[in-house]
Amino acid sequence: MKILPSFLLAGTVAAAVVGVSWHASKIPSGSSPAWAGSEAATVPLQLASDTSGETRPVVVELFTSQGCSSCPPADALLGELADQPGIIALAHHVDYWDYIGWKDPFARPEATKRQRRYAEELGARFIYTPQMVIDGQIDVVGSRRAQVISSVVTAQTTGESLDIQIEERATLATVRIPAGAKPARPATVWMAVFDDEHRTDVRRGENSGRELVDANVVREFVSIGTWDGEALELSVDLTDAIAEGRGGCAIFVQEGGVGRILGAALMPLDSGGT
């Protein structure tokens, strides 16, 4: 796990540093966790859907950067999760590592802003990479494989989920969200448009000389509506996403914008990253 370098805290990136979970201070900054490689070989990716068949869709958001040497194991794990049924895996590339030798071509300031909002919501002290947020409620170091898998299984089997339906016709999609219990806070309907995979030869920075593989890279993340418990139908124009060759579109309903995720659905766009 990598916490933002101290020499940047007083500069333009200071606004990004809002919170981190309790475990961040226990891992030395600037080093990859010793368990990252060995754990990957010993913990199988066995989720609840492998056996029960009665699970709810789970949204896994990874906050990562190509400029962070601790991120590749988490990127690889997200790629595995993306291949599992019922898992909506999204990689948000943050921009606050772009100042350390390598500018991540997929970094978005909006991703950093979303991570800051999660930090405030979860009562954390700093933001860090790699961080996974599972169903908007569980904060996990993204390279802690066993903990990530356990958290996903917990989310799969806890509570009910809105049965969101997406119907695609050419470049338009209709999103149908059923009626349900009124949320404690108005719920945001998010749309995340992503590329299936990118391979990047990194020439500078902490990952210099490596080819990095990034799955489900978020390229657009926007609010398309608000859900208050009443049935809701929304129309989404996918013209640009399809023309730009995006791989998929995720729709999910989230209490308060960064709170509990109430339901989610995934729609492939049959294209992919470049």
PDB file of C-alpha atoms in Angstrom:
ATOM      1  CA  MET A   1       0.000   0.000   0.000  1.00  0.00           C
ATOM      2  CA  LYS A   2       1.260   3.453  -0.843  1.00  0.00           C
ATOM      3  CA  ILE A   3       0.390   6.613   1.047  1.00  0.00           C
ATOM      4  CA  LEU A   4       0.983   9.917  -0.700  1.00  0.00           C
ATOM      5  CA  PRO A   5       4.633  11.013  -0.193  1.00  0.00           C
ATOM      6  CA  SER A   6       5.010  13.547   2.606  1.00  0.00           C
ATOM      7  CA  PHE A   7       6.881  16.056   0.437  1.00  0.00           C
ATOM      8  CA  LEU A   8       3.727  16.476  -1.652  1.00  0.00           C
ATOM      9  CA  LEU A   9       1.295  16.995   1.194  1.00  0.00           C
ATOM     10  CA  ALA A  10       1.803  20.740   1.250  1.00  0.00           C
ATOM     11  CA  GLY A  11       1.399  21.132  -2.506  1.00  0.00           C
ATOM     12  CA  THR A  12      -1.356  20.825  -5.029  1.00  0.00           C
ATOM     13  CA  VAL A  13      -2.174  17.254  -4.031  1.00  0.00           C
ATOM     14  CA  ALA A  14      -2.889  18.108  -0.410  1.00  0.00           C
ATOM     15  CA  ALA A  15      -6.588  18.317  -1.110  1.00  0.00           C
ATOM     16  CA  ALA A  16      -6.551  14.646  -2.091  1.00  0.00           C
ATOM     17  CA  VAL A  17      -5.354  13.531   1.307  1.00  0.00           C
ATOM     18  CA  VAL A  18      -8.424  13.182   3.446  1.00  0.00           C
ATOM     19  CA  GLY A  19      -8.558   9.728   4.949  1.00  0.00           C
ATOM     20  CA  VAL A  20      -7.233   6.220   5.050  1.00  0.00           C
ATOM     21  CA  SER A  21      -8.315   3.168   6.924  1.00  0.00           C
ATOM     22  CA  TRP A  22      -6.667   2.208  10.200  1.00  0.00           C
ATOM     23  CA  HIS A  23      -4.204  -0.226   8.601  1.00  0.00           C
ATOM     24  CA  ALA A  24      -2.432   2.315   6.381  1.00  0.00           C
ATOM     25  CA  SER A  25       0.060   3.435   9.018  1.00  0.00           C
ATOM     26  CA  LYS A  26       1.062  -0.167   9.665  1.00  0.00           C
ATOM     27  CA  ILE A  27       2.556  -0.695   6.203  1.00  0.00           C
ATOM     28  CA  PRO A  28       5.771   1.170   5.312  1.00  0.00           C
ATOM     29  CA  SER A  29       5.308   3.767   2.582  1.00  0.00           C
ATOM     30  CA  GLY A  30       7.411   3.083  -0.507  1.00  0.00           C
ATOM     31  CA  SER A  31       7.435  -0.706  -0.222  1.00  0.00           C
ATOM     32  CA  SER A  32       5.284  -3.456  -1.631  1.00  0.00           C
ATOM     33  CA  PRO A  33       3.676  -5.742   0.973  1.00  0.00           C
ATOM     34  CA  ALA A  34       5.767  -8.864   1.469  1.00  0.00           C
ATOM     35  CA  TRP A  35       2.673 -11.028   1.302  1.00  0.00           C
ATOM     36  CA  ALA A  36       1.440  -9.700  -2.055  1.00  0.00           C
ATOM     37  CA  GLY A  37       3.099 -12.350  -4.182  1.00  0.00           C
ATOM     38  CA  SER A  38       2.885 -15.414  -1.939  1.00  0.00           C
ATOM     39  CA  GLU A  39      -0.739 -14.863  -0.969  1.00  0.00           C
ATOM     40  CA  ALA A  40      -1.780 -14.787  -4.613  1.00  0.00           C
ATOM     41  CA  ALA A  41      -0.527 -18.346  -4.969  1.00  0.00           C
ATOM     42  CA  THR A  42      -2.178 -19.713  -1.836  1.00  0.00           C
ATOM     43  CA  VAL A  43      -5.665 -18.154  -1.714  1.00  0.00           C
ATOM     44  CA  PRO A  44      -8.015 -19.429  -4.436  1.00  0.00           C
ATOM     45  CA  LEU A  45     -10.613 -17.097  -5.877  1.00  0.00           C
ATOM     46  CA  GLN A  46     -13.681 -18.941  -4.575  1.00  0.00           C
ATOM     47  CA  LEU A  47     -16.697 -16.694  -4.183  1.00  0.00           C
ATOM     48  CA  ALA A  48     -20.145 -17.427  -2.840  1.00  0.00           C
ATOM     49  CA  SER A  49     -21.586 -17.675  -6.338  1.00  0.00           C
ATOM     50  CA  ASP A  50     -19.318 -20.672  -6.980  1.00  0.00           C
ATOM     51  CA  THR A  51     -21.530 -22.870  -4.810  1.00  0.00           C
ATOM     52  CA  SER A  52     -24.830 -21.305  -3.762  1.00  0.00           C
ATOM     53  CA  GLY A  53     -26.099 -19.597  -6.906  1.00  0.00           C
ATOM     54  CA  GLU A  54     -28.106 -17.218  -4.673  1.00  0.00           C
ATOM     55  CA  THR A  55     -26.063 -14.064  -4.412  1.00  0.00           C
ATOM     56  CA  ARG A  56     -26.527 -10.346  -5.004  1.00  0.00           C
ATOM     57  CA  PRO A  57     -24.442  -8.350  -7.499  1.00  0.00           C
ATOM     58  CA  VAL A  58     -21.417  -6.767  -5.823  1.00  0.00           C
ATOM     59  CA  VAL A  59     -19.610  -3.605  -6.916  1.00  0.00           C
ATOM     60  CA  VAL A  60     -15.848  -3.598  -6.303  1.00  0.00           C
ATOM     61  CA  GLU A  61     -14.117  -0.252  -6.855  1.00  0.00           C
ATOM     62  CA  LEU A  62     -10.326  -0.188  -6.965  1.00  0.00           C
ATOM     63  CA  PHE A  63      -8.453   3.101  -6.540  1.00  0.00           C
ATOM     64  CA  THR A  64      -5.110   2.572  -8.236  1.00  0.00           C
ATOM     65  CA  SER A  65      -2.321   4.226 -10.218  1.00  0.00           C
ATOM     66  CA  GLN A  66       0.291   3.120 -12.719  1.00  0.00           C
ATOM     67  CA  GLY A  67       2.735   5.304 -10.775  1.00  0.00           C
ATOM     68  CA  CYS A  68       2.425   3.183  -7.617  1.00  0.00           C
ATOM     69  CA  SER A  69       4.621   0.085  -7.247  1.00  0.00           C
ATOM     70  CA  SER A  70       2.217  -1.512  -4.750  1.00  0.00           C
ATOM     71  CA  CYS A  71      -0.711  -1.466  -7.172  1.00  0.00           C
ATOM     72  CA  PRO A  72      -0.002  -4.231  -9.751  1.00  0.00           C
ATOM     73  CA  PRO A  73      -1.059  -7.118  -7.434  1.00  0.00           C
ATOM     74  CA  ALA A  74      -4.338  -5.341  -6.753  1.00  0.00           C
ATOM     75  CA  ASP A  75      -4.801  -4.623 -10.475  1.00  0.00           C
ATOM     76  CA  ALA A  76      -4.326  -8.334 -11.200  1.00  0.00           C
ATOM     77  CA  LEU A  77      -6.830  -9.311  -8.503  1.00  0.00           C
ATOM     78  CA  LEU A  78      -9.410  -6.888  -9.888  1.00  0.00           C
ATOM     79  CA  GLY A  79      -8.913  -8.525 -13.282  1.00  0.00           C
ATOM     80  CA  GLU A  80      -9.738 -11.903 -11.744  1.00  0.00           C
ATOM     81  CA  LEU A  81     -12.816 -10.492 -10.028  1.00  0.00           C
ATOM     82  CA  ALA A  82     -13.968  -8.915 -13.288  1.00  0.00           C
ATOM     83  CA  ASP A  83     -14.213 -12.402 -14.795  1.00  0.00           C
ATOM     84  CA  GLN A  84     -16.538 -13.661 -12.051  1.00  0.00           C
ATOM     85  CA  PRO A  85     -20.327 -13.664 -12.554  1.00  0.00           C
ATOM     86  CA  GLY A  86     -22.147 -11.198 -10.341  1.00  0.00           C
ATOM     87  CA  ILE A  87     -19.060  -9.045  -9.706  1.00  0.00           C
ATOM     88  CA  ILE A  88     -18.956  -5.515 -11.147  1.00  0.00           C
ATOM     89  CA  ALA A  89     -15.283  -4.575 -10.980  1.00  0.00           C
ATOM     90  CA  LEU A  90     -14.259  -0.974 -11.656  1.00  0.00           C
ATOM     91  CA  ALA A  91     -10.755   0.501 -11.694  1.00  0.00           C
ATOM     92  CA  HIS A  92     -10.599   4.200 -10.797  1.00  0.00           C
ATOM     93  CA  HIS A  93      -7.150   5.562 -11.700  1.00  0.00           C
ATOM     94  CA  VAL A  94      -6.304   8.473  -9.398  1.00  0.00           C
ATOM     95  CA  ASP A  95      -4.091  11.383 -10.406  1.00  0.00           C
ATOM     96  CA  TYR A  96      -2.063  12.138  -7.273  1.00  0.00           C
ATOM     97  CA  TRP A  97       0.783   9.756  -8.231  1.00  0.00           C
ATOM     98  CA  ASP A  98       1.252  11.507 -11.585  1.00  0.00           C
ATOM     99  CA  TYR A  99       3.812  13.804  -9.963  1.00  0.00           C
ATOM    100  CA  ILE A 100       6.265  10.963  -9.201  1.00  0.00           C
ATOM    101  CA  GLY A 101       7.853  10.301 -12.587  1.00  0.00           C
ATOM    102  CA  TRP A 102       5.035   8.674 -14.570  1.00  0.00           C
ATOM    103  CA  LYS A 103       1.728  10.190 -15.660  1.00  0.00           C
ATOM    104  CA  ASP A 104      -0.974   7.532 -15.633  1.00  0.00           C
ATOM    105  CA  PRO A 105      -2.774   7.855 -18.993  1.00  0.00           C
ATOM    106  CA  PHE A 106      -6.060   6.782 -17.384  1.00  0.00           C
ATOM    107  CA  ALA A 107      -5.910   8.983 -14.284  1.00  0.00           C
ATOM    108  CA  ARG A 108      -8.945  11.182 -13.693  1.00  0.00           C
ATOM    109  CA  PRO A 109      -9.240  13.950 -11.084  1.00  0.00           C
ATOM    110  CA  GLU A 110     -12.841  12.791 -10.631  1.00  0.00           C
ATOM    111  CA  ALA A 111     -11.496   9.452  -9.373  1.00  0.00           C
ATOM    112  CA  THR A 112      -9.447  11.205  -6.710  1.00  0.00           C
ATOM    113  CA  LYS A 113     -12.487  13.249  -5.728  1.00  0.00           C
ATOM    114  CA  ARG A 114     -14.579  10.095  -5.360  1.00  0.00           C
ATOM    115  CA  GLN A 115     -11.885   8.482  -3.217  1.00  0.00           C
ATOM    116  CA  ARG A 116     -11.831  11.573  -0.988  1.00  0.00           C
ATOM    117  CA  ARG A 117     -15.606  11.359  -0.574  1.00  0.00           C
ATOM    118  CA  TYR A 118     -15.299   7.701   0.435  1.00  0.00           C
ATOM    119  CA  ALA A 119     -12.661   8.654   3.001  1.00  0.00           C
ATOM    120  CA  GLU A 120     -15.041  11.165   4.532  1.00  0.00           C
ATOM    121  CA  GLU A 121     -17.911   8.660   4.473  1.00  0.00           C
ATOM    122  CA  LEU A 122     -15.851   5.870   6.054  1.00  0.00           C
ATOM    123  CA  GLY A 123     -14.182   8.129   8.634  1.00  0.00           C
ATOM    124  CA  ALA A 124     -10.651   7.495   7.360  1.00  0.00           C
ATOM    125  CA  ARG A 125      -7.624   9.777   7.799  1.00  0.00           C
ATOM    126  CA  PHE A 126      -5.753   9.433   4.489  1.00  0.00           C
ATOM    127  CA  ILE A 127      -6.358   8.156   1.006  1.00  0.00           C
ATOM    128  CA  TYR A 128      -3.979   5.538  -0.380  1.00  0.00           C
ATOM    129  CA  THR A 129      -3.388   3.099  -3.182  1.00  0.00           C
ATOM    130  CA  PRO A 130      -4.319   0.390  -3.811  1.00  0.00           C
ATOM    131  CA  GLN A 131      -7.675   0.696  -2.061  1.00  0.00           C
ATOM    132  CA  MET A 132     -10.749  -1.390  -2.782  1.00  0.00           C
ATOM    133  CA  VAL A 133     -14.184  -0.262  -1.650  1.00  0.00           C
ATOM    134  CA  ILE A 134     -16.703  -3.092  -1.758  1.00  0.00           C
ATOM    135  CA  ASP A 135     -20.395  -2.268  -2.127  1.00  0.00           C
ATOM    136  CA  GLY A 136     -19.666   1.241  -0.848  1.00  0.00           C
ATOM    137  CA  GLN A 137     -19.211  -0.019   2.697  1.00  0.00           C
ATOM    138  CA  ILE A 138     -16.095  -2.153   3.129  1.00  0.00           C
ATOM    139  CA  ASP A 139     -12.608  -0.614   2.845  1.00  0.00           C
ATOM    140  CA  VAL A 140      -9.872  -3.137   2.022  1.00  0.00           C
ATOM    141  CA  VAL A 141      -6.233  -2.850   0.957  1.00  0.00           C
ATOM    142  CA  GLY A 142      -6.544  -3.968  -2.648  1.00  0.00           C
ATOM    143  CA  SER A 143      -3.592  -6.363  -2.577  1.00  0.00           C
ATOM    144  CA  ARG A 144      -4.751  -8.221   0.560  1.00  0.00           C
ATOM    145  CA  ARG A 145      -6.184 -11.076  -1.424  1.00  0.00           C
ATOM    146  CA  ALA A 146      -7.728 -13.136   1.380  1.00  0.00           C
ATOM    147  CA  GLN A 147      -9.375 -10.098   2.947  1.00  0.00           C
ATOM    148  CA  VAL A 148     -10.716  -8.920  -0.406  1.00  0.00           C
ATOM    149  CA  ILE A 149     -12.236 -12.329  -1.183  1.00  0.00           C
ATOM    150  CA  SER A 150     -13.772 -12.602   2.281  1.00  0.00           C
ATOM    151  CA  SER A 151     -15.257  -9.110   2.005  1.00  0.00           C
ATOM    152  CA  VAL A 152     -16.739  -9.834  -1.417  1.00  0.00           C
ATOM    153  CA  VAL A 153     -18.356 -13.046  -0.148  1.00  0.00           C
ATOM    154  CA  THR A 154     -19.809 -11.139   2.809  1.00  0.00           C
ATOM    155  CA  ALA A 155     -21.279  -8.541   0.443  1.00  0.00           C
ATOM    156  CA  GLN A 156     -22.636 -11.243  -1.880  1.00  0.00           C
ATOM    157  CA  THR A 157     -24.653 -12.858   0.876  1.00  0.00           C
ATOM    158  CA  THR A 158     -25.746  -9.852   2.939  1.00  0.00           C
ATOM    159  CA  GLY A 159     -29.034  -8.035   2.416  1.00  0.00           C
ATOM    160  CA  GLU A 160     -31.306  -7.681  -0.562  1.00  0.00           C
ATOM    161  CA  SER A 161     -30.560  -5.972  -3.859  1.00  0.00           C
ATOM    162  CA  LEU A 162     -32.653  -3.990  -6.316  1.00  0.00           C
ATOM    163  CA  ASP A 163     -33.215  -5.939  -9.516  1.00  0.00           C
ATOM    164  CA  ILE A 164     -31.986  -3.349 -12.018  1.00  0.00           C
ATOM    165  CA  GLN A 165     -32.720  -4.116 -15.647  1.00  0.00           C
ATOM    166  CA  ILE A 166     -30.916  -2.633 -18.654  1.00  0.00           C
ATOM    167  CA  GLU A 167     -32.363  -2.939 -22.158  1.00  0.00           C
ATOM    168  CA  GLU A 168     -30.112  -1.885 -25.020  1.00  0.00           C
ATOM    169  CA  ARG A 169     -31.411  -0.859 -28.420  1.00  0.00           C
ATOM    170  CA  ALA A 170     -28.730   0.294 -30.850  1.00  0.00           C
ATOM    171  CA  THR A 171     -27.041   3.264 -29.153  1.00  0.00           C
ATOM    172  CA  LEU A 172     -29.740   3.812 -26.527  1.00  0.00           C
ATOM    173  CA  ALA A 173     -30.289   1.926 -23.296  1.00  0.00           C
ATOM    174  CA  THR A 174     -33.280   1.936 -20.989  1.00  0.00           C
ATOM    175  CA  VAL A 175     -32.530   1.477 -17.288  1.00  0.00           C
ATOM    176  CA  ARG A 176     -35.380   0.240 -15.104  1.00  0.00           C
ATOM    177  CA  ILE A 177     -35.087   0.427 -11.317  1.00  0.00           C
ATOM    178  CA  PRO A 178     -37.963  -1.160  -9.384  1.00  0.00           C
ATOM    179  CA  ALA A 179     -39.738   0.324  -6.382  1.00  0.00           C
ATOM    180  CA  GLY A 180     -38.263  -0.525  -2.999  1.00  0.00           C
ATOM    181  CA  ALA A 181     -37.749   0.668   0.548  1.00  0.00           C
ATOM    182  CA  LYS A 182     -37.096   4.408   0.619  1.00  0.00           C
ATOM    183  CA  PRO A 183     -33.382   4.953   1.318  1.00  0.00           C
ATOM    184  CA  ALA A 184     -32.285   6.904   4.393  1.00  0.00           C
ATOM    185  CA  ARG A 185     -30.579   9.357   2.028  1.00  0.00           C
ATOM    186  CA  PRO A 186     -31.460  10.099  -1.598  1.00  0.00           C
ATOM    187  CA  ALA A 187     -29.685   7.504  -3.725  1.00  0.00           C
ATOM    188  CA  THR A 188     -27.581   8.409  -6.739  1.00  0.00           C
ATOM    189  CA  VAL A 189     -27.886   6.371  -9.913  1.00  0.00           C
ATOM    190  CA  TRP A 190     -24.336   6.094 -11.245  1.00  0.00           C
ATOM    191  CA  MET A 191     -23.207   5.124 -14.723  1.00  0.00           C
ATOM    192  CA  ALA A 192     -19.624   3.897 -15.126  1.00  0.00           C
ATOM    193  CA  VAL A 193     -18.327   3.386 -18.669  1.00  0.00           C
ATOM    194  CA  PHE A 194     -15.128   1.348 -18.812  1.00  0.00           C
ATOM    195  CA  ASP A 195     -12.594  -0.336 -21.081  1.00  0.00           C
ATOM    196  CA  ASP A 196     -12.153  -4.094 -20.700  1.00  0.00           C
ATOM    197  CA  GLU A 197      -8.357  -4.089 -20.595  1.00  0.00           C
ATOM    198  CA  HIS A 198      -5.307  -1.951 -21.244  1.00  0.00           C
ATOM    199  CA  ARG A 199      -1.658  -2.990 -21.494  1.00  0.00           C
ATOM    200  CA  THR A 200       0.853  -0.215 -20.910  1.00  0.00           C
ATOM    201  CA  ASP A 201       4.654  -0.209 -21.182  1.00  0.00           C
ATOM    202  CA  VAL A 202       5.712   2.044 -18.326  1.00  0.00           C
ATOM    203  CA  ARG A 203       8.921   3.927 -19.076  1.00  0.00           C
ATOM    204  CA  ARG A 204       9.444   5.958 -15.907  1.00  0.00           C
ATOM    205  CA  GLY A 205       8.552   6.055 -12.242  1.00  0.00           C
ATOM    206  CA  GLU A 206       8.237   3.243  -9.704  1.00  0.00           C
ATOM    207  CA  ASN A 207       7.016   0.718 -12.301  1.00  0.00           C
ATOM    208  CA  SER A 208       9.587   1.644 -14.958  1.00  0.00           C
ATOM    209  CA  GLY A 209      10.327  -1.221 -17.354  1.00  0.00           C
ATOM    210  CA  ARG A 210       7.132  -3.142 -16.582  1.00  0.00           C
ATOM    211  CA  GLU A 211       4.139  -3.900 -18.751  1.00  0.00           C
ATOM    212  CA  LEU A 212       1.082  -3.166 -16.634  1.00  0.00           C
ATOM    213  CA  VAL A 213      -2.255  -4.825 -17.284  1.00  0.00           C
ATOM    214  CA  ASP A 214      -5.297  -2.874 -16.118  1.00  0.00           C
ATOM    215  CA  ALA A 215      -8.808  -4.337 -16.251  1.00  0.00           C
ATOM    216  CA  ASN A 216     -12.142  -2.503 -16.386  1.00  0.00           C
ATOM    217  CA  VAL A 217     -10.574   0.949 -16.505  1.00  0.00           C
ATOM    218  CA  VAL A 218     -13.243   3.580 -15.826  1.00  0.00           C
ATOM    219  CA  ARG A 219     -13.267   6.262 -18.534  1.00  0.00           C
ATOM    220  CA  GLU A 220     -16.530   8.015 -17.641  1.00  0.00           C
ATOM    221  CA  PHE A 221     -18.353   8.128 -14.315  1.00  0.00           C
ATOM    222  CA  VAL A 222     -21.513  10.222 -14.115  1.00  0.00           C
ATOM    223  CA  SER A 223     -24.772  10.543 -12.213  1.00  0.00           C
ATOM    224  CA  ILE A 224     -27.789   9.845 -14.403  1.00  0.00           C
ATOM    225  CA  GLY A 225     -30.549  10.240 -11.810  1.00  0.00           C
ATOM    226  CA  THR A 226     -31.785   9.985  -8.237  1.00  0.00           C
ATOM    227  CA  TRP A 227     -33.796   7.120  -6.762  1.00  0.00           C
ATOM    228  CA  ASP A 228     -36.098   7.688  -3.760  1.00  0.00           C
ATOM    229  CA  GLY A 229     -37.824   4.326  -3.502  1.00  0.00           C
ATOM    230  CA  GLU A 230     -40.272   4.784  -6.369  1.00  0.00           C
ATOM    231  CA  ALA A 231     -39.962   2.841  -9.609  1.00  0.00           C
ATOM    232  CA  LEU A 232     -37.718   4.736 -12.007  1.00  0.00           C
ATOM    233  CA  GLU A 233     -37.003   4.477 -15.731  1.00  0.00           C
ATOM    234  CA  LEU A 234     -34.064   6.283 -17.330  1.00  0.00           C
ATOM    235  CA  SER A 235     -32.834   6.575 -20.892  1.00  0.00           C
ATOM    236  CA  VAL A 236     -29.080   6.536 -21.534  1.00  0.00           C
ATOM    237  CA  ASP A 237     -27.378   7.571 -24.771  1.00  0.00           C
ATOM    238  CA  LEU A 238     -24.412   5.279 -25.446  1.00  0.00           C
ATOM    239  CA  THR A 239     -23.442   6.771 -28.804  1.00  0.00           C
ATOM    240  CA  ASP A 240     -20.114   8.185 -27.630  1.00  0.00           C
ATOM    241  CA  ALA A 241     -19.182   5.136 -25.542  1.00  0.00           C
ATOM    242  CA  ILE A 242     -19.751   2.783 -28.463  1.00  0.00           C
ATOM    243  CA  ALA A 243     -17.965   5.067 -30.932  1.00  0.00           C
ATOM    244  CA  GLU A 244     -14.947   5.265 -28.610  1.00  0.00           C
ATOM    245  CA  GLY A 245     -14.771   1.471 -28.343  1.00  0.00           C
ATOM    246  CA  ARG A 246     -15.615   1.134 -24.655  1.00  0.00           C
ATOM    247  CA  GLY A 247     -16.011  -2.351 -23.242  1.00  0.00           C
ATOM    248  CA  GLY A 248     -18.932  -2.070 -20.858  1.00  0.00           C
ATOM    249  CA  CYS A 249     -21.327   0.040 -18.847  1.00  0.00           C
ATOM    250  CA  ALA A 250     -22.213  -0.458 -15.185  1.00  0.00           C
ATOM    251  CA  ILE A 251     -25.287   1.048 -13.546  1.00  0.00           C
ATOM    252  CA  PHE A 252     -25.664   1.107  -9.787  1.00  0.00           C
ATOM    253  CA  VAL A 253     -27.793   2.820  -7.165  1.00  0.00           C
ATOM    254  CA  GLN A 254     -25.882   4.162  -4.172  1.00  0.00           C
ATOM    255  CA  GLU A 255     -27.298   5.700  -1.034  1.00  0.00           C
ATOM    256  CA  GLY A 256     -25.956   9.229  -0.551  1.00  0.00           C
ATOM    257  CA  GLY A 257     -23.630   8.910  -3.536  1.00  0.00           C
ATOM    258  CA  VAL A 258     -20.836   7.159  -1.600  1.00  0.00           C
ATOM    259  CA  GLY A 259     -22.826   5.031   0.832  1.00  0.00           C
ATOM    260  CA  ARG A 260     -24.391   1.592   0.691  1.00  0.00           C
ATOM    261  CA  ILE A 261     -24.949   0.226  -2.812  1.00  0.00           C
ATOM    262  CA  LEU A 262     -28.568  -0.841  -3.176  1.00  0.00           C
ATOM    263  CA  GLY A 263     -28.432  -2.548  -6.540  1.00  0.00           C
ATOM    264  CA  ALA A 264     -26.278  -2.878  -9.642  1.00  0.00           C
ATOM    265  CA  ALA A 265     -26.299  -4.193 -13.187  1.00  0.00           C
ATOM    266  CA  LEU A 266     -23.730  -4.606 -15.959  1.00  0.00           C
ATOM    267  CA  MET A 267     -24.079  -4.214 -19.705  1.00  0.00           C
ATOM    268  CA  PRO A 268     -21.278  -5.253 -22.093  1.00  0.00           C
ATOM    269  CA  LEU A 269     -20.766  -2.983 -25.086  1.00  0.00           C
ATOM    270  CA  ASP A 270     -18.992  -5.660 -27.143  1.00  0.00           C
ATOM    271  CA  SER A 271     -16.022  -3.498 -27.924  1.00  0.00           C
ATOM    272  CA  GLY A 272     -13.094  -3.062 -25.505  1.00  0.00           C
ATOM    273  CA  GLY A 273     -10.027  -1.034 -24.628  1.00  0.00           C
ATOM    274  CA  THR A 274      -7.215  -0.012 -26.927  1.00  0.00           C
TER     275      THR A 274
END
